[in-house]
């Protein structure tokens, strides 16, 4: 009975949020009347179809992956949320069909949840559970979310793992800004799927720790404490991570004001660094660095969400989001692949290192934010 009540509470929370957002979105002119071929519904469908036709990827290498990678997880999650918001049950079924082999002959593709980049995979089965109500998805997704808060285990455990765990944080903490999507996505999903506030409460505490450790006075974030550069996609993970968390974080949560403060401070600074055409750059504050699509998609998603939820001034941020979207989708080629996506990137204390990162085409780091934006516009 307790489990059923938690599920009901989660469902009521999500339905109430959806109703509120729908009412707000109808009063945002900048999010209407798209040019032919530029609407979120059209772009979302094209991107989701491209994903379905794409085999499991391995960070743009020609060899198949040993396990599902986090860019695929993020794109899969985005396609599922797009299917839900558009009521496209056929698309949901195709995305479920992609998962089916993971229950059997290809179960080895399911990553071991011993690192943030692997644990985020849980957001996919949790979304499939919410759309299909099949318990087998919930079992897998909940296991991933629970492992994040469990005691350190496996080959990746370090002395720091125990230190963070003893402070009430996840043992998978590493203080890279990327983590603040990888952790918050799966934990927010676990809350939405189960109604159990433990998941999102812990994620909020984790977010505050990262905000206090990494956010700079200008509102942006270093890639890591020892890497003093404002890398576009790294900051993008933080922007969408805060958006994803705040969207479902209960109003009474004691950490909500601190997270909202950090979010709004970041959004204000991003507005200042948005290029005239609507894009953002590989290094956000370097006007000579190249315009990059994955971070532009992520920042756009954070703007859209803030406007739709009423956190940001719609007269300022809605036109900025529209401009960004219309510029971003110009980078999509005839195959449905977005260009100028920064390759997967480790941290390094070198300005030139970030400028020299490869510009990929069709990289799922860039495809995923297209779907997140489409969902955010339509949600």
Tab-separated table of C-alpha atoms in Angstrom:
chain	number	residue	atom	x	y	z
A	1	UNK	CA	0.000	0.000	0.000
A	2	UNK	CA	2.817	2.404	0.851
A	3	UNK	CA	4.444	1.732	-2.542
A	4	UNK	CA	1.141	2.333	-4.324
A	5	UNK	CA	0.655	5.607	-2.468
A	6	UNK	CA	4.139	6.760	-3.427
A	7	UNK	CA	3.478	5.951	-7.079
A	8	UNK	CA	0.173	7.832	-6.926
A	9	UNK	CA	1.850	10.828	-5.315
A	10	UNK	CA	4.499	10.878	-8.032
A	11	UNK	CA	1.865	10.700	-10.747
A	12	UNK	CA	-0.143	13.557	-9.196
A	13	UNK	CA	3.007	15.704	-8.965
A	14	UNK	CA	3.837	15.142	-12.632
A	15	UNK	CA	0.250	15.763	-13.804
A	16	UNK	CA	0.013	18.983	-11.823
A	17	UNK	CA	3.313	20.231	-13.229
A	18	UNK	CA	2.205	19.367	-16.771
A	19	UNK	CA	-1.054	21.300	-16.383
A	20	UNK	CA	0.775	24.360	-15.055
A	21	UNK	CA	3.320	24.368	-17.860
A	22	UNK	CA	0.623	23.955	-20.528
A	23	UNK	CA	-1.159	27.017	-19.206
A	24	UNK	CA	2.051	29.032	-19.203
A	25	UNK	CA	3.218	27.938	-22.675
A	26	UNK	CA	0.054	29.211	-24.341
A	27	UNK	CA	1.023	32.771	-23.382
A	28	UNK	CA	4.535	32.737	-24.901
A	29	UNK	CA	4.386	34.177	-28.444
A	30	UNK	CA	8.084	33.501	-29.107
A	31	UNK	CA	7.392	29.773	-28.844
A	32	UNK	CA	4.775	29.792	-31.627
A	33	UNK	CA	4.586	30.252	-35.416
A	34	UNK	CA	7.732	28.470	-36.541
A	35	UNK	CA	9.060	28.649	-40.111
A	36	UNK	CA	8.346	25.574	-42.235
A	37	UNK	CA	10.570	22.693	-41.149
A	38	UNK	CA	11.770	24.508	-38.017
A	39	UNK	CA	9.101	23.593	-35.487
A	40	UNK	CA	10.101	21.573	-32.415
A	41	UNK	CA	7.641	18.853	-33.477
A	42	UNK	CA	9.262	18.469	-36.907
A	43	UNK	CA	12.855	18.621	-35.666
A	44	UNK	CA	12.092	16.297	-32.767
A	45	UNK	CA	10.533	13.691	-35.034
A	46	UNK	CA	13.427	13.874	-37.489
A	47	UNK	CA	16.001	13.524	-34.711
A	48	UNK	CA	14.149	10.683	-32.990
A	49	UNK	CA	13.805	8.796	-36.278
A	50	UNK	CA	17.510	9.254	-36.915
A	51	UNK	CA	18.276	7.828	-33.476
A	52	UNK	CA	16.110	4.754	-34.028
A	53	UNK	CA	17.973	4.052	-37.264
A	54	UNK	CA	21.371	4.447	-35.546
A	55	UNK	CA	23.109	1.342	-34.122
A	56	UNK	CA	24.578	1.490	-30.620
A	57	UNK	CA	27.383	4.025	-30.816
A	58	UNK	CA	30.874	4.134	-29.374
A	59	UNK	CA	31.833	7.795	-29.131
A	60	UNK	CA	32.041	8.148	-32.936
A	61	UNK	CA	34.468	5.247	-33.241
A	62	UNK	CA	33.871	2.634	-35.927
A	63	UNK	CA	33.918	-0.241	-33.432
A	64	UNK	CA	30.747	-1.210	-31.524
A	65	UNK	CA	30.566	-0.291	-27.823
A	66	UNK	CA	31.087	-2.774	-25.014
A	67	UNK	CA	28.218	-1.145	-23.097
A	68	UNK	CA	25.627	1.545	-23.774
A	69	UNK	CA	27.426	4.900	-23.615
A	70	UNK	CA	26.061	7.960	-21.858
A	71	UNK	CA	25.540	9.999	-25.096
A	72	UNK	CA	23.268	7.194	-26.317
A	73	UNK	CA	21.468	7.122	-22.966
A	74	UNK	CA	20.887	10.889	-23.148
A	75	UNK	CA	19.546	10.688	-26.702
A	76	UNK	CA	17.359	7.678	-25.882
A	77	UNK	CA	15.923	9.530	-22.901
A	78	UNK	CA	15.294	12.587	-25.060
A	79	UNK	CA	13.536	10.545	-27.727
A	80	UNK	CA	11.333	8.924	-25.094
A	81	UNK	CA	10.315	12.242	-23.539
A	82	UNK	CA	9.588	13.598	-27.016
A	83	UNK	CA	7.410	10.556	-27.745
A	84	UNK	CA	5.523	11.134	-24.492
A	85	UNK	CA	4.915	14.849	-24.980
A	86	UNK	CA	3.683	14.308	-28.549
A	87	UNK	CA	1.585	11.255	-27.635
A	88	UNK	CA	3.442	9.192	-30.230
A	89	UNK	CA	2.926	5.651	-28.942
A	90	UNK	CA	4.413	4.141	-32.097
A	91	UNK	CA	7.650	5.988	-31.375
A	92	UNK	CA	7.596	4.826	-27.760
A	93	UNK	CA	7.192	1.247	-28.993
A	94	UNK	CA	10.184	1.544	-31.318
A	95	UNK	CA	12.280	2.914	-28.463
A	96	UNK	CA	11.101	0.048	-26.253
A	97	UNK	CA	11.990	-2.410	-29.031
A	98	UNK	CA	15.533	-1.023	-28.930
A	99	UNK	CA	15.672	-1.966	-25.244
A	100	UNK	CA	14.203	-5.462	-25.614
A	101	UNK	CA	17.483	-7.282	-26.479
A	102	UNK	CA	18.960	-5.919	-23.231
A	103	UNK	CA	16.617	-8.253	-21.348
A	104	UNK	CA	18.109	-11.244	-23.156
A	105	UNK	CA	20.902	-11.936	-25.618
A	106	UNK	CA	22.484	-8.490	-25.358
A	107	UNK	CA	22.203	-7.939	-21.608
A	108	UNK	CA	25.970	-7.416	-21.458
A	109	UNK	CA	25.374	-3.990	-23.039
A	110	UNK	CA	23.796	-2.782	-19.795
A	111	UNK	CA	26.578	-0.857	-18.020
A	112	UNK	CA	27.662	-1.574	-14.460
A	113	UNK	CA	26.457	1.386	-12.331
A	114	UNK	CA	29.827	2.173	-10.771
A	115	UNK	CA	30.421	5.584	-12.388
A	116	UNK	CA	28.183	8.590	-13.091
A	117	UNK	CA	28.519	8.086	-16.850
A	118	UNK	CA	27.167	4.550	-16.490
A	119	UNK	CA	24.603	5.141	-13.762
A	120	UNK	CA	22.705	7.705	-15.866
A	121	UNK	CA	21.570	4.750	-18.001
A	122	UNK	CA	18.877	4.149	-15.378
A	123	UNK	CA	16.951	7.178	-16.651
A	124	UNK	CA	15.953	5.210	-19.786
A	125	UNK	CA	14.261	2.180	-18.157
A	126	UNK	CA	12.637	4.512	-15.630
A	127	UNK	CA	11.096	6.519	-18.477
A	128	UNK	CA	10.018	3.317	-20.208
A	129	UNK	CA	8.383	2.216	-16.971
A	130	UNK	CA	6.452	5.460	-16.647
A	131	UNK	CA	5.181	5.137	-20.207
A	132	UNK	CA	4.482	1.389	-20.311
A	133	UNK	CA	3.913	0.537	-16.609
A	134	UNK	CA	5.976	-2.626	-17.084
A	135	UNK	CA	7.609	-3.499	-13.764
A	136	UNK	CA	10.687	-5.006	-15.400
A	137	UNK	CA	11.792	-1.522	-16.443
A	138	UNK	CA	11.261	-0.152	-12.944
A	139	UNK	CA	13.360	-2.941	-11.444
A	140	UNK	CA	16.367	-2.087	-13.623
A	141	UNK	CA	16.006	1.673	-13.330
A	142	UNK	CA	15.552	1.649	-9.576
A	143	UNK	CA	18.614	-0.571	-9.162
A	144	UNK	CA	20.724	2.033	-10.984
A	145	UNK	CA	19.372	4.903	-8.893
A	146	UNK	CA	19.876	2.973	-5.639
A	147	UNK	CA	23.453	1.982	-6.468
A	148	UNK	CA	24.369	5.650	-6.683
A	149	UNK	CA	23.609	6.122	-2.989
A	150	UNK	CA	24.766	2.702	-1.793
A	151	UNK	CA	28.187	1.998	-0.271
A	152	UNK	CA	31.244	2.155	-2.566
A	153	UNK	CA	31.736	-1.050	-4.538
A	154	UNK	CA	33.612	-2.328	-7.545
A	155	UNK	CA	36.894	-1.610	-9.270
A	156	UNK	CA	36.424	2.172	-9.447
A	157	UNK	CA	36.348	2.733	-5.681
A	158	UNK	CA	38.995	5.134	-4.335
A	159	UNK	CA	39.781	6.676	-0.966
A	160	UNK	CA	37.790	9.723	-2.111
A	161	UNK	CA	34.785	7.489	-2.779
A	162	UNK	CA	34.604	6.638	0.913
A	163	UNK	CA	35.177	10.262	1.933
A	164	UNK	CA	32.261	11.494	-0.153
A	165	UNK	CA	30.038	8.615	0.924
A	166	UNK	CA	30.707	9.355	4.593
A	167	UNK	CA	29.597	12.965	3.988
A	168	UNK	CA	26.199	11.755	2.753
A	169	UNK	CA	27.048	12.275	-0.923
A	170	UNK	CA	27.195	9.662	-3.640
A	171	UNK	CA	30.445	7.741	-3.694
A	172	UNK	CA	30.511	8.460	-7.442
A	173	UNK	CA	31.187	12.158	-6.775
A	174	UNK	CA	34.202	13.455	-8.714
A	175	UNK	CA	33.493	17.217	-9.015
A	176	UNK	CA	33.341	17.387	-12.788
A	177	UNK	CA	30.430	19.572	-13.889
A	178	UNK	CA	29.289	16.841	-16.298
A	179	UNK	CA	28.147	14.898	-13.223
A	180	UNK	CA	25.335	17.306	-12.497
A	181	UNK	CA	23.293	15.972	-15.356
A	182	UNK	CA	24.391	12.360	-14.999
A	183	UNK	CA	23.358	12.254	-11.335
A	184	UNK	CA	20.311	14.517	-11.386
A	185	UNK	CA	18.759	12.889	-14.484
A	186	UNK	CA	18.579	9.384	-13.048
A	187	UNK	CA	17.620	10.560	-9.559
A	188	UNK	CA	14.892	12.908	-10.806
A	189	UNK	CA	13.584	10.047	-12.907
A	190	UNK	CA	13.586	7.719	-9.914
A	191	UNK	CA	11.525	10.276	-7.982
A	192	UNK	CA	9.076	10.689	-10.853
A	193	UNK	CA	8.704	6.934	-11.266
A	194	UNK	CA	8.324	6.002	-7.594
A	195	UNK	CA	7.181	9.161	-5.825
A	196	UNK	CA	9.869	8.508	-3.198
A	197	UNK	CA	11.349	11.927	-2.261
A	198	UNK	CA	14.592	10.330	-1.040
A	199	UNK	CA	15.958	10.256	-4.581
A	200	UNK	CA	15.487	13.907	-5.428
A	201	UNK	CA	16.343	15.083	-1.897
A	202	UNK	CA	19.749	13.438	-2.117
A	203	UNK	CA	20.266	14.766	-5.654
A	204	UNK	CA	19.515	18.303	-4.446
A	205	UNK	CA	22.080	17.980	-1.660
A	206	UNK	CA	24.612	16.786	-4.237
A	207	UNK	CA	23.808	19.729	-6.508
A	208	UNK	CA	24.402	22.232	-3.706
A	209	UNK	CA	27.796	20.654	-3.048
A	210	UNK	CA	28.741	21.098	-6.717
A	211	UNK	CA	27.407	24.665	-6.798
A	212	UNK	CA	29.429	25.595	-3.724
A	213	UNK	CA	32.534	23.887	-5.131
A	214	UNK	CA	32.505	24.914	-8.798
A	215	UNK	CA	30.307	27.920	-9.583
A	216	UNK	CA	32.346	31.068	-10.124
A	217	UNK	CA	31.342	34.652	-9.223
A	218	UNK	CA	30.187	35.267	-12.809
A	219	UNK	CA	27.705	32.361	-12.556
A	220	UNK	CA	29.567	29.985	-14.867
A	221	UNK	CA	31.413	26.805	-13.895
A	222	UNK	CA	34.945	25.552	-14.239
A	223	UNK	CA	35.122	22.077	-15.768
A	224	UNK	CA	36.698	20.889	-12.501
A	225	UNK	CA	38.388	22.627	-9.541
A	226	UNK	CA	41.793	22.355	-11.233
A	227	UNK	CA	40.620	23.318	-14.747
A	228	UNK	CA	39.793	27.057	-14.834
A	229	UNK	CA	37.971	27.184	-18.180
A	230	UNK	CA	34.324	27.677	-19.044
A	231	UNK	CA	33.924	24.774	-21.466
A	232	UNK	CA	30.623	25.031	-23.318
A	233	UNK	CA	29.249	21.514	-23.045
A	234	UNK	CA	30.510	21.092	-19.509
A	235	UNK	CA	28.529	24.140	-18.472
A	236	UNK	CA	25.688	22.786	-20.601
A	237	UNK	CA	25.471	19.661	-18.453
A	238	UNK	CA	25.157	21.879	-15.402
A	239	UNK	CA	22.484	24.076	-17.014
A	240	UNK	CA	20.248	21.178	-18.021
A	241	UNK	CA	21.031	19.345	-14.799
A	242	UNK	CA	19.721	22.211	-12.700
A	243	UNK	CA	16.694	22.533	-14.994
A	244	UNK	CA	15.945	18.814	-14.786
A	245	UNK	CA	16.232	18.835	-11.011
A	246	UNK	CA	14.264	22.028	-10.346
A	247	UNK	CA	11.448	20.910	-12.629
A	248	UNK	CA	10.513	18.185	-10.132
A	249	UNK	CA	12.116	19.332	-6.870
A	250	UNK	CA	9.349	19.986	-4.307
A	251	UNK	CA	8.835	23.658	-3.441
A	252	UNK	CA	9.429	22.956	0.246
A	253	UNK	CA	12.810	21.304	-0.273
A	254	UNK	CA	15.317	23.309	1.830
A	255	UNK	CA	17.943	23.225	-0.936
A	256	UNK	CA	15.637	24.576	-3.632
A	257	UNK	CA	16.368	28.303	-3.013
A	258	UNK	CA	20.133	27.728	-3.246
A	259	UNK	CA	19.800	25.758	-6.483
A	260	UNK	CA	17.427	28.318	-7.985
A	261	UNK	CA	19.887	31.078	-7.080
A	262	UNK	CA	22.699	29.223	-8.848
A	263	UNK	CA	20.499	28.518	-11.861
A	264	UNK	CA	19.338	32.117	-12.324
A	265	UNK	CA	22.851	33.447	-11.870
A	266	UNK	CA	24.101	31.130	-14.606
A	267	UNK	CA	21.233	31.968	-16.978
A	268	UNK	CA	21.871	35.716	-16.639
A	269	UNK	CA	25.527	35.289	-17.574
A	270	UNK	CA	24.752	32.962	-20.479
A	271	UNK	CA	22.474	35.657	-21.874
A	272	UNK	CA	25.432	38.060	-21.940
A	273	UNK	CA	27.643	35.588	-23.804
A	274	UNK	CA	25.074	34.521	-26.423
A	275	UNK	CA	26.404	35.402	-29.887
A	276	UNK	CA	24.473	37.751	-32.144
A	277	UNK	CA	23.142	34.801	-34.169
A	278	UNK	CA	21.943	32.983	-31.049
A	279	UNK	CA	24.757	30.444	-30.659
A	280	UNK	CA	27.215	29.874	-27.828
A	281	UNK	CA	30.890	29.022	-28.150
A	282	UNK	CA	33.184	26.123	-27.329
A	283	UNK	CA	34.756	28.279	-24.604
A	284	UNK	CA	31.857	30.438	-23.484
A	285	UNK	CA	33.821	33.582	-22.654
A	286	UNK	CA	36.322	33.398	-25.535
A	287	UNK	CA	34.928	35.362	-28.508
A	288	UNK	CA	37.522	33.782	-30.775
A	289	UNK	CA	36.497	30.180	-30.048
A	290	UNK	CA	34.210	28.297	-32.414
A	291	UNK	CA	30.433	28.109	-32.166
A	292	UNK	CA	29.429	24.740	-30.757
A	293	UNK	CA	26.079	23.007	-31.121
A	294	UNK	CA	25.791	20.689	-28.118
A	295	UNK	CA	26.243	23.482	-25.562
A	296	UNK	CA	23.927	25.730	-27.561
A	297	UNK	CA	21.241	23.045	-27.409
A	298	UNK	CA	21.743	22.557	-23.688
A	299	UNK	CA	21.616	26.259	-22.846
A	300	UNK	CA	18.561	26.654	-25.067
A	301	UNK	CA	16.825	23.820	-23.202
A	302	UNK	CA	17.635	25.484	-19.867
A	303	UNK	CA	16.203	28.793	-21.139
A	304	UNK	CA	13.028	27.149	-22.483
A	305	UNK	CA	12.456	25.270	-19.232
A	306	UNK	CA	12.983	28.391	-17.147
A	307	UNK	CA	10.528	30.370	-19.243
A	308	UNK	CA	7.881	27.634	-19.284
A	309	UNK	CA	8.175	27.059	-15.531
A	310	UNK	CA	8.015	30.777	-14.745
A	311	UNK	CA	11.534	31.028	-13.296
A	312	UNK	CA	12.847	33.389	-15.979
A	313	UNK	CA	11.451	36.600	-17.458
A	314	UNK	CA	9.692	35.422	-20.614
A	315	UNK	CA	10.049	38.817	-22.301
A	316	UNK	CA	13.843	38.425	-22.191
A	317	UNK	CA	14.610	34.717	-22.250
A	318	UNK	CA	11.893	33.465	-24.630
A	319	UNK	CA	13.173	35.507	-27.613
A	320	UNK	CA	16.735	34.431	-26.743
A	321	UNK	CA	15.670	30.772	-26.732
A	322	UNK	CA	13.859	31.170	-30.048
A	323	UNK	CA	16.887	32.823	-31.651
A	324	UNK	CA	19.144	30.049	-30.358
A	325	UNK	CA	16.841	27.298	-31.645
A	326	UNK	CA	16.491	28.787	-35.123
A	327	UNK	CA	20.263	29.184	-35.380
A	328	UNK	CA	21.003	25.748	-33.936
A	329	UNK	CA	18.821	23.811	-36.364
A	330	UNK	CA	20.660	25.341	-39.329
A	331	UNK	CA	23.519	23.019	-38.363
A	332	UNK	CA	21.406	19.914	-39.107
A	333	UNK	CA	22.455	18.335	-42.405
A	334	UNK	CA	20.341	16.452	-44.941
A	335	UNK	CA	20.919	13.153	-43.098
A	336	UNK	CA	19.373	14.529	-39.909
A	337	UNK	CA	22.781	14.825	-38.220
A	338	UNK	CA	23.876	17.972	-36.437
A	339	UNK	CA	27.362	19.283	-37.169
A	340	UNK	CA	29.995	21.086	-35.111
A	341	UNK	CA	29.588	18.936	-32.010
A	342	UNK	CA	32.567	18.921	-29.657
A	343	UNK	CA	33.957	15.407	-29.313
A	344	UNK	CA	33.917	13.627	-25.958
A	345	UNK	CA	36.298	15.557	-23.731
A	346	UNK	CA	38.286	14.841	-20.611
A	347	UNK	CA	39.428	17.662	-18.368
A	348	UNK	CA	42.776	19.369	-18.928
A	349	UNK	CA	44.356	22.550	-17.597
A	350	UNK	CA	44.959	23.955	-21.077
A	351	UNK	CA	43.028	26.643	-22.925
A	352	UNK	CA	44.297	25.350	-26.268
A	353	UNK	CA	43.198	21.806	-25.483
A	354	UNK	CA	39.557	22.895	-25.529
A	355	UNK	CA	39.966	24.984	-28.684
A	356	UNK	CA	41.518	22.005	-30.479
A	357	UNK	CA	38.758	19.499	-29.750
A	358	UNK	CA	37.388	17.819	-32.877
A	359	UNK	CA	34.115	18.999	-34.401
A	360	UNK	CA	31.997	15.904	-34.989
A	361	UNK	CA	28.897	15.383	-37.118
A	362	UNK	CA	26.009	13.277	-35.858
A	363	UNK	CA	27.646	12.860	-32.452
A	364	UNK	CA	24.932	11.927	-29.964
A	365	UNK	CA	26.274	14.580	-27.580
A	366	UNK	CA	24.662	16.983	-30.051
A	367	UNK	CA	21.611	14.973	-31.112
A	368	UNK	CA	20.360	14.587	-27.525
A	369	UNK	CA	19.951	18.327	-26.795
A	370	UNK	CA	17.853	18.731	-29.954
A	371	UNK	CA	15.367	16.275	-28.475
A	372	UNK	CA	15.493	17.878	-25.042
A	373	UNK	CA	14.709	21.269	-26.568
A	374	UNK	CA	11.877	19.868	-28.670
A	375	UNK	CA	10.371	18.250	-25.577
A	376	UNK	CA	10.822	21.402	-23.485
A	377	UNK	CA	9.071	23.541	-26.119
A	378	UNK	CA	6.155	21.107	-26.348
A	379	UNK	CA	5.891	19.955	-22.728
